[in-house]
Coordinates of C-alpha atoms and ligand atoms in Angstrom, one line a residue:
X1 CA 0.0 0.0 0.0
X2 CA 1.5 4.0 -1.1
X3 CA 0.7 6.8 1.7
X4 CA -0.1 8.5 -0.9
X5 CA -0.1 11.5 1.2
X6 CA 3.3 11.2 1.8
X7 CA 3.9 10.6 -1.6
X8 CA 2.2 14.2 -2.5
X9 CA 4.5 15.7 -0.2
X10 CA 7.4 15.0 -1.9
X11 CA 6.3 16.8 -4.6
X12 CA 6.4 20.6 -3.6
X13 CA 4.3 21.5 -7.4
X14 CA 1.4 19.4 -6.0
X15 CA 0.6 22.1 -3.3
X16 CA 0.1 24.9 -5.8
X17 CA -3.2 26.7 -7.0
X18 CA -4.4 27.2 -10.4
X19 CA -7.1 30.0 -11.4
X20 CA -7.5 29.7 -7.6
X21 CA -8.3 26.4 -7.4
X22 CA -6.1 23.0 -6.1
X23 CA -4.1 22.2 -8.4
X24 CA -4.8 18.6 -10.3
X25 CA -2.0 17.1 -12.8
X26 CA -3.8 14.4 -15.2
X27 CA -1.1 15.4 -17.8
X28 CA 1.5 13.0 -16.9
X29 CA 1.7 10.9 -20.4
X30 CA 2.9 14.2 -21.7
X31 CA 5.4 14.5 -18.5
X32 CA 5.9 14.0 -15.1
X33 CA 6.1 15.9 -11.6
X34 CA 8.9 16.2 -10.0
X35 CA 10.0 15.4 -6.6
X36 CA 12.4 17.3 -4.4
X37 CA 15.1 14.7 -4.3
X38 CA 15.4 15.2 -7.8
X39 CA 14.8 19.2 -7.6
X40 CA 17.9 19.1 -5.0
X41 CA 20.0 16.7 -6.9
X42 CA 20.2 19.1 -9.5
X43 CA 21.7 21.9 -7.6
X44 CA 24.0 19.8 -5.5
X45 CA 25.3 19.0 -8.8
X46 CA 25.9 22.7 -9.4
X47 CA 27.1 23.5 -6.4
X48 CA 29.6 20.8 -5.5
X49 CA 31.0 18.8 -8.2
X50 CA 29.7 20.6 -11.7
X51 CA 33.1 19.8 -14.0
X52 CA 33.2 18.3 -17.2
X53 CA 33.2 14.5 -17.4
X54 CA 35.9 11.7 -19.0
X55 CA 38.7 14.5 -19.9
X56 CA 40.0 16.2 -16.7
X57 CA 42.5 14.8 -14.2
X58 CA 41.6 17.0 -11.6
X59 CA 39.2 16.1 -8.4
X60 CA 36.1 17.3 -9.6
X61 CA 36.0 16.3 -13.0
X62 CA 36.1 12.7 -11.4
X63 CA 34.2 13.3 -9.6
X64 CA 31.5 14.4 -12.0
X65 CA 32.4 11.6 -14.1
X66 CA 31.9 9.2 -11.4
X67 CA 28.7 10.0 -10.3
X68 CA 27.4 10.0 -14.6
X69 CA 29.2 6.6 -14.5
X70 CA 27.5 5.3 -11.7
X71 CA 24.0 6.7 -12.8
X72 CA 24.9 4.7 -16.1
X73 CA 25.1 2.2 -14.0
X74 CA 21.6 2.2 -11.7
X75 CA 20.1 2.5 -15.4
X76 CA 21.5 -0.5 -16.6
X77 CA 20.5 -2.4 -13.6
X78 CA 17.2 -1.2 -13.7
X79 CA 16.3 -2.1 -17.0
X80 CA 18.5 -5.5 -16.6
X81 CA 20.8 -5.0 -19.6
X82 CA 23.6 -7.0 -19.8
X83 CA 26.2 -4.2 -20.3
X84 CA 26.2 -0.6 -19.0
X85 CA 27.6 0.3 -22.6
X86 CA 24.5 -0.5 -23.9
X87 CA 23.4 2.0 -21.9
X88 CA 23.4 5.5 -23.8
X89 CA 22.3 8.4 -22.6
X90 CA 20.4 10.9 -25.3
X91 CA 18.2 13.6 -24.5
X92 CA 15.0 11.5 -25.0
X93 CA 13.0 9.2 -26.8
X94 CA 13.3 11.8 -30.4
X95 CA 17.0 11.4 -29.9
X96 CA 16.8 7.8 -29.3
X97 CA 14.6 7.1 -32.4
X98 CA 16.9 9.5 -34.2
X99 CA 20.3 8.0 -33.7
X100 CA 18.8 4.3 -34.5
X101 CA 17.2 5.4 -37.7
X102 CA 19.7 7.4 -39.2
X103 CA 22.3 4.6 -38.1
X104 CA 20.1 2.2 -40.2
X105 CA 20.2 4.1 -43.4
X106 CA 23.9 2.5 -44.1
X107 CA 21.9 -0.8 -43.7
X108 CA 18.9 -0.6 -45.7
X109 CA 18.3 -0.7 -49.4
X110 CA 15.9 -0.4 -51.7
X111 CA 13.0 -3.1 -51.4
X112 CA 13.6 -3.1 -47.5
X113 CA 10.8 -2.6 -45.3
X114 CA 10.5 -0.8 -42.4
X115 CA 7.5 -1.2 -40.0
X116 CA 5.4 0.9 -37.6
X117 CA 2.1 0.5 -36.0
X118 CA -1.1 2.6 -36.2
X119 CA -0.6 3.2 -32.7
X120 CA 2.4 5.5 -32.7
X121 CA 3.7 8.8 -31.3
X122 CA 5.3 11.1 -34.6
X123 CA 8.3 10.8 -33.0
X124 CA 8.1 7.0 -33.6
X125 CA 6.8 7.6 -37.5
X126 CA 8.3 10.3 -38.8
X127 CA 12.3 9.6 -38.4
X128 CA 10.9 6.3 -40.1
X129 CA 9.4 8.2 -43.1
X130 CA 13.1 10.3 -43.1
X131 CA 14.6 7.0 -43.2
X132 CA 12.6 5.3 -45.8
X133 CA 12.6 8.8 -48.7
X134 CA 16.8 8.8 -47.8
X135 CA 16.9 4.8 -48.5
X136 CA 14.2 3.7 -51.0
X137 CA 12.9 1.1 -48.3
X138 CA 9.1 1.5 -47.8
X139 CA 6.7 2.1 -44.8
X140 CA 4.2 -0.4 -43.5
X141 CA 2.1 -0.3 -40.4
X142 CA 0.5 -2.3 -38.4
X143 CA -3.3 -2.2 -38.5
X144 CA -5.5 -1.4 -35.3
X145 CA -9.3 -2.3 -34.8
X146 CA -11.9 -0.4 -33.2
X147 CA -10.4 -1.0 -29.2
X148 CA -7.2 0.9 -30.1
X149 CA -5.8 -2.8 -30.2
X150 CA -3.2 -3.5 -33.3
X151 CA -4.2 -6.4 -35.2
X152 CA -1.8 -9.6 -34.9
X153 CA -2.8 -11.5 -37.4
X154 CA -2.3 -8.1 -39.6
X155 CA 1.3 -8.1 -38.5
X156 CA 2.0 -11.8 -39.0
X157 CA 0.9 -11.3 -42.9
X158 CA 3.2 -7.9 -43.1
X159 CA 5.8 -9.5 -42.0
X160 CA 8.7 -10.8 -44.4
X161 CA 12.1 -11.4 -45.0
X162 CA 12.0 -7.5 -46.3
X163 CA 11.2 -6.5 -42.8
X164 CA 14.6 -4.9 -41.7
X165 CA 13.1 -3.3 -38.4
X166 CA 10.1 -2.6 -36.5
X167 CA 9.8 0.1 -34.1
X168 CA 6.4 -0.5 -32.2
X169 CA 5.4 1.5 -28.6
X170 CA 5.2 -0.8 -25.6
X171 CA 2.5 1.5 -24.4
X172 CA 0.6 4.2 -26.1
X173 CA 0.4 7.5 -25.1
X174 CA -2.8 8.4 -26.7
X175 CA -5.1 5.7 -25.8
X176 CA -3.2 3.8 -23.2
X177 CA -3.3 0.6 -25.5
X178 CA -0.4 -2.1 -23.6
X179 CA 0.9 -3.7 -26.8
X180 CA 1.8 -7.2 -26.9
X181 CA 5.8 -6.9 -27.4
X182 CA 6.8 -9.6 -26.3
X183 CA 5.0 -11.6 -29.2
X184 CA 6.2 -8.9 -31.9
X185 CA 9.7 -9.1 -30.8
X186 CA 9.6 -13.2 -31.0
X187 CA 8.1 -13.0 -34.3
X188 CA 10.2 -10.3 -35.6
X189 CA 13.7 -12.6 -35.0
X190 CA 12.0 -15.5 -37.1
X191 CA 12.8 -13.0 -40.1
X192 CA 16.3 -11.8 -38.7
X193 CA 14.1 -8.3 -38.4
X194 CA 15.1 -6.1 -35.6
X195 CA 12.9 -4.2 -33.1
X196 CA 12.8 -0.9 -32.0
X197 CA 10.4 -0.5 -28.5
X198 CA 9.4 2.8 -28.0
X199 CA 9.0 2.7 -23.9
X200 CA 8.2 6.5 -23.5
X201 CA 4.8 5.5 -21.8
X202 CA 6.0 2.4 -20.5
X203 CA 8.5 3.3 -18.4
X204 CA 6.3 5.5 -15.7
X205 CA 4.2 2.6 -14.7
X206 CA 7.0 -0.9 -15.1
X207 CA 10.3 -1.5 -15.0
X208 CA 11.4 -3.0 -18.5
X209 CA 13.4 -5.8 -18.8
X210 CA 15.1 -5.7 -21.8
X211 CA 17.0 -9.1 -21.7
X212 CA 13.4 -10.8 -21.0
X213 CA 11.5 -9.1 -23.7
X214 CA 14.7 -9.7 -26.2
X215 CA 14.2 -6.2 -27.7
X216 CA 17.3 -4.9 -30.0
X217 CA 16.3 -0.8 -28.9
X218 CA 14.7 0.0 -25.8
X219 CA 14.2 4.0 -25.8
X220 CA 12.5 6.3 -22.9
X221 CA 12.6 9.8 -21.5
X222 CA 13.4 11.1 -18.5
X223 CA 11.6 13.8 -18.2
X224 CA 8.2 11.3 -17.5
X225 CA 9.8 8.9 -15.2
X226 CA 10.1 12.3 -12.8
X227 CA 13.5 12.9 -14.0
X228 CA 14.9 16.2 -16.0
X229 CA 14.0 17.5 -19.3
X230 CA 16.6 16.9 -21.7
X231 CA 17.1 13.5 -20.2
X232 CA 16.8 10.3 -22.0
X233 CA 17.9 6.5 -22.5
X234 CA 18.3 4.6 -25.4
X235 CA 19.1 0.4 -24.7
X236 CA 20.7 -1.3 -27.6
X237 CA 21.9 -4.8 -27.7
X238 CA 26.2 -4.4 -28.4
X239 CA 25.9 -6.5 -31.6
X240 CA 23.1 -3.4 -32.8
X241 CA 25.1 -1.0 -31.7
X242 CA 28.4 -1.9 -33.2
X243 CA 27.2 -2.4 -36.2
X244 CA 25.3 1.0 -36.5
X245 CA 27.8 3.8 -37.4
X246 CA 27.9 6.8 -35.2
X247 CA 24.9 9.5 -34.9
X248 CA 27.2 12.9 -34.5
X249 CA 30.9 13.8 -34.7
X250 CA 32.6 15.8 -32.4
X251 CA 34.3 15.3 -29.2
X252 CA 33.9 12.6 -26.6
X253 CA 33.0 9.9 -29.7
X254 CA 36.6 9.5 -31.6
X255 CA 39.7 7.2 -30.4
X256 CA 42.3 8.9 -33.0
X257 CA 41.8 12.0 -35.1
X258 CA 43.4 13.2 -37.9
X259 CA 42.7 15.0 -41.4
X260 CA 43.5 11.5 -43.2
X261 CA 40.8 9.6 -41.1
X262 CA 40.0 9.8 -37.8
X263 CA 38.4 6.0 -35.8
X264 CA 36.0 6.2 -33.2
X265 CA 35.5 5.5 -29.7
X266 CA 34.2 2.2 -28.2
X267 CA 30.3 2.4 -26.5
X268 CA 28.9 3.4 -25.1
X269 CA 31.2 6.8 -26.1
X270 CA 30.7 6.3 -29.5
X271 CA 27.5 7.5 -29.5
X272 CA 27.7 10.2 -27.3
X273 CA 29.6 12.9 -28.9
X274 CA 30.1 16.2 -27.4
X275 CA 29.6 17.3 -23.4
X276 CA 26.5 15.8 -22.4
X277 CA 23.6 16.9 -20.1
X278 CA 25.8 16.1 -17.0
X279 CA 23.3 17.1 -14.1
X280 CA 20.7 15.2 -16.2
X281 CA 22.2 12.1 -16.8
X282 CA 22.8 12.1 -13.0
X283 CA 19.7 13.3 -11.8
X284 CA 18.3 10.7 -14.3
X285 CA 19.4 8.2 -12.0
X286 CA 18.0 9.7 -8.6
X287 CA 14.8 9.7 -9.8
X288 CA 15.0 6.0 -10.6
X289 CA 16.2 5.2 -7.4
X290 CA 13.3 7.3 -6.2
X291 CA 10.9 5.6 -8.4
X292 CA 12.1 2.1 -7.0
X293 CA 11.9 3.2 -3.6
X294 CA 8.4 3.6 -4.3
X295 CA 8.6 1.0 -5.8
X296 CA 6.8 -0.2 -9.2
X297 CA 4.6 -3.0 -8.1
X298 CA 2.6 -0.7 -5.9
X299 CA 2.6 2.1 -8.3
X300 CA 1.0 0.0 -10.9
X301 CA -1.3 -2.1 -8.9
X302 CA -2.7 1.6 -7.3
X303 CA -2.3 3.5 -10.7
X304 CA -5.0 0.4 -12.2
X305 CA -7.1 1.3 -9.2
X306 CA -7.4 5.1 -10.5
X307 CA -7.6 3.5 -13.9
X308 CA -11.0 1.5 -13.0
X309 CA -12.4 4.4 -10.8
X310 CA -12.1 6.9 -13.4
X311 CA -13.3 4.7 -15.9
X312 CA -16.4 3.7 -13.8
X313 CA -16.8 7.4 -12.8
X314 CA -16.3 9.0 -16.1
X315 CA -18.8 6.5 -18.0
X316 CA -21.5 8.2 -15.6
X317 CA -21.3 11.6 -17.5
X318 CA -24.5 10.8 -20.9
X319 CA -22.7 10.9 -24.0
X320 CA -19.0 10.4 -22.9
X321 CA -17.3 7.8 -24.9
X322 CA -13.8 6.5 -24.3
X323 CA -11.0 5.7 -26.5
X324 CA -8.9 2.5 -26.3
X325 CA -9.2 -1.0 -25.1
X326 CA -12.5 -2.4 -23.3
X327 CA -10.5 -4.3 -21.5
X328 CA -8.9 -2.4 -18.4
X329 CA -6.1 -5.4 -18.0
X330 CA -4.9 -4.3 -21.5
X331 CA -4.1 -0.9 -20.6
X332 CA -2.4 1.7 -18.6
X333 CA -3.8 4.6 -16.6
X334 CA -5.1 6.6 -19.2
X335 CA -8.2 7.9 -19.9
X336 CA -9.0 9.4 -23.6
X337 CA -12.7 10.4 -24.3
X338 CA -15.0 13.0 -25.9
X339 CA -18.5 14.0 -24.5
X340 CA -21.2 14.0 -27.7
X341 CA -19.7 15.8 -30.4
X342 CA -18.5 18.8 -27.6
X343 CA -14.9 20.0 -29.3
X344 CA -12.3 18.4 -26.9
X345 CA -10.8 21.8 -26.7
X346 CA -13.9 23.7 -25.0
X347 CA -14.1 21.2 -22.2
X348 CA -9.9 21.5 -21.6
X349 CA -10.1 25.2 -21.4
X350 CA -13.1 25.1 -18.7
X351 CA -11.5 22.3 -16.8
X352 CA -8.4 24.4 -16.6
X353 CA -10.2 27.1 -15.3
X354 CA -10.9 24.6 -12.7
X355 CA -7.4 24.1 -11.9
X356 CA -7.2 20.8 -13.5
X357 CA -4.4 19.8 -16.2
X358 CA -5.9 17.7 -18.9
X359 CA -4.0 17.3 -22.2
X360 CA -6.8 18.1 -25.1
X361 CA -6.1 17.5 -28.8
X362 CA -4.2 14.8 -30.8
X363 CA -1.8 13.7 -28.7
X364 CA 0.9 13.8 -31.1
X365 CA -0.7 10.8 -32.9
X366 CA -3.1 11.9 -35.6
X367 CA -3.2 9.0 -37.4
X368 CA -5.1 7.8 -34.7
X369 CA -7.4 10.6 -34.5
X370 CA -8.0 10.1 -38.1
X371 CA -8.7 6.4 -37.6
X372 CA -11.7 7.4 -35.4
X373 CA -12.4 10.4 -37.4
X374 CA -12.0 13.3 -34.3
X375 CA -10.4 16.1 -34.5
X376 CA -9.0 14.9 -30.7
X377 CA -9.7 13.8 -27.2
X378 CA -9.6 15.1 -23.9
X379 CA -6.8 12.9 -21.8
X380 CA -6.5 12.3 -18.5
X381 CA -3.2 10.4 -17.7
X382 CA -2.7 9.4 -13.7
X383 CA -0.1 8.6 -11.6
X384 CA 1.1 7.2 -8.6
X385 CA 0.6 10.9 -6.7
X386 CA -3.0 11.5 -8.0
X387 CA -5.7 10.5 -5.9
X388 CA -9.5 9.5 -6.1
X389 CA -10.5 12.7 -4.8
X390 CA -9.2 14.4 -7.5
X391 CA -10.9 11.7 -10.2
X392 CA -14.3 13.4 -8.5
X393 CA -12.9 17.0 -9.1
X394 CA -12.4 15.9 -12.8
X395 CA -15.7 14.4 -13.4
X396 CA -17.4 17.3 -11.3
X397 CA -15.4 19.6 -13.7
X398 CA -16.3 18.0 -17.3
X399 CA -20.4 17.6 -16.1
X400 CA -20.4 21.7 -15.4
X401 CA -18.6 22.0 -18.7
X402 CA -21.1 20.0 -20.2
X403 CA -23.9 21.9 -19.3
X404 CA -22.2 25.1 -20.0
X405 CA -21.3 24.0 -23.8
X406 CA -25.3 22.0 -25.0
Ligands
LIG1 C1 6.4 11.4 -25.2 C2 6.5 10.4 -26.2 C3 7.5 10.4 -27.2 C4 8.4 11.5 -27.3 O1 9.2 11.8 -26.2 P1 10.1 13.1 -26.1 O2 10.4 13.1 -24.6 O3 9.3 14.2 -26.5 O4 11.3 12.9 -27.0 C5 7.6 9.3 -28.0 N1 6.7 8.3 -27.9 C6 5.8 8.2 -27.0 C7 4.9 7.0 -26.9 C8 5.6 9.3 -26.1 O5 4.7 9.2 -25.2

């Protein structure tokens, strides 16, 4: 069991007031709170060991490059990869997608296929599309029903010797459809095809284990598992990675330069060109620790709870429909609906008024939107510091908005 109220009170944004009201954050898919720990660790870092990492000999530059070392580290462990130079830091799940798509266009020729789902995030399609105009190799996607559920069966017939990588969300941020991975990835390594998992959404609510799941890229942001903006992890299996040819020149990446030819670093350094986001990458790693302290088991078992109340309380409000899965074991703690034919927009601006944080709009995933022919939804997204109590707010909220807008 969470206190939960303890939990709040880590949080020192929770306490606030909006338009004068309490403030409640159901925008978490699109980031996270952030708790003091983390808040702090950021300015210890600035005020007692800020150098720059892997070059000086002097105290504080090892000391900085410890401490991003051992973060590497807690990361690794985390997600159970077998080497921490698999582990790369980036400055999110973009970044992550980036330097794996761009690294595939020496790979790919034409005929190739590359694959994505009707599910995704545009950061998960459109480096795909980049890659695909540079290389010839064409786009196919994964089909979806009605539920927000992608169809299998769809997948197995796409699916060919062509197929040189798929890059699939584990969890998606607009419906909160939990996609079956695990399967995709077995499947995929029939064909020799690899597989890209987009665990932006994942990561808030389970702790990935990328050995188990047999994934080739695992990518995620910080900035939603309560860690800094600018933060991010991309997981690649060494075999991957070596043969992928570095994302950026510059410093940091190269073993030997000169103007003849210049060979680069091993990993995880390869890949990491120029003086990262130090604090971040650190800080990255306290607010894992924090997470786990937590600890994920509970947060997912209570965040399901807010999952089913919302959904029960939500449902009451005439006309509301909701987007995604029927079935609540298929899904994470989000929430996507429309009330009639109300523009999701006019209910997001009241609520706010309200002091309550809803995401309204297309989530960054219009092909989605298009599928169900909306211009958008209204999305609630909880977490482990939300709270029943402010579920009833939100449903109090959308029923006045409702009667102000028929
Ligand atoms: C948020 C999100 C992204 C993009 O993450 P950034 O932090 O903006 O790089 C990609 N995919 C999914 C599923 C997301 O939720």
């Amino acid at each position: 069991m969470l206190d939960i109220q303890s939990i709040r009170a880590d949080f020192p944004i929770l306490s606030q007031k909006v338009n004068g009201k309490p403030l409640v954050y159901f925008d978490n898919a699109a980031t996270s709170q952030k708790p003091k720990v983390v808040i702090d660790a950021i300015t210890s870092y600035y005020e007692e060991i800020n150098a720059n990492i892997h070059r000086g000999v002097h105290k504080l530059s090892q000391l900085a490059t410890d401490a991003y070392e051992i973060s590497r580290v807690k990361i690794q462990n985390h997600i159970n990869a077998k080497h921490s130079f698999e582990v790369l830091f980036t400055s999110g799940t973009t970044h992550g997608i980036n330097l794996v798509s761009n690294g595939f266009a020496s790979l790919l020729k034409v005929g190739d296929e590359v694959m994505v789902s009707a599910l995704e995030h545009h950061s998960n399609i459109v480096p795909w599309q980049m890659l695909c105009e540079r290389t010839g190799a064409k786009l196919t996607v994964i089909p979806m029903d009605e539920n927000g559920e992608l169809i299998f069966a769809e997948f197995e017939k796409l699916l060919s010797e062509k197929t040189k990588i798929i890059a699939v969300n584990h969890i998606s941020n607009a419906l909160g459809t939990i996609n079956p991975i695990k399967k995709i990835i077995e499947k995929a390594h029939q064909f020799g095809t690899a597989v890209l998992i987009d665990g932006a959404q994942s990561t808030p609510h389970i702790k990935p284990d990328v050995q188990e799941l047999d994934c080739d890229f695992y990518v995620f942001s910080g900035h939603k598992i309560c860690g800094p903006t600018g933060t991010g992890i991309l997981y690649g299996k060494e075999e991957w990675l070596n043969k992928l040819p570095p994302y950026q020149g510059g410093g940091e990446m190269i073993k030997e330069v000169t103007f003849e030819k210049t060979t680069y670093a091993e990993l995880p350094h390869k890949f990491e060109a120029g003086t990262p986001n130090i604090a971040g990458g650190i800080v990255l790693g306290t607010a894992i620790d924090y997470l786990n302290e937590v600890g994920f088991e509970a947060i997912a078992k209570y965040e399901h709870e807010l999952l089913e109340y919302g959904t029960e309380r939500l449902l009451e409000i005439e006309g509301l429909k909701i987007y995604g899965p029927k079935s609540l074991e298929n899904k994470t703690s989000v929430i996507s609906f429309n009330v009639g034919t109300i523009h999701p927009y006019d209910i997001g601006t009241i609520v706010d008024k309200m002091g309550i944080a809803v995401r309204t709009g297309h989530h960054c995933a219009q092909p989605i939107m298009n599928f169900f022919q909306i211009p958008g939804t209204i999305r609630a997204s909880f977490s482990f510091y939300n709270t029943k109590e402010e579920i009833d707010a939100l449903v109090g909220a959308v029923k006045k908005a409702v009667v102000m807008l028929s």
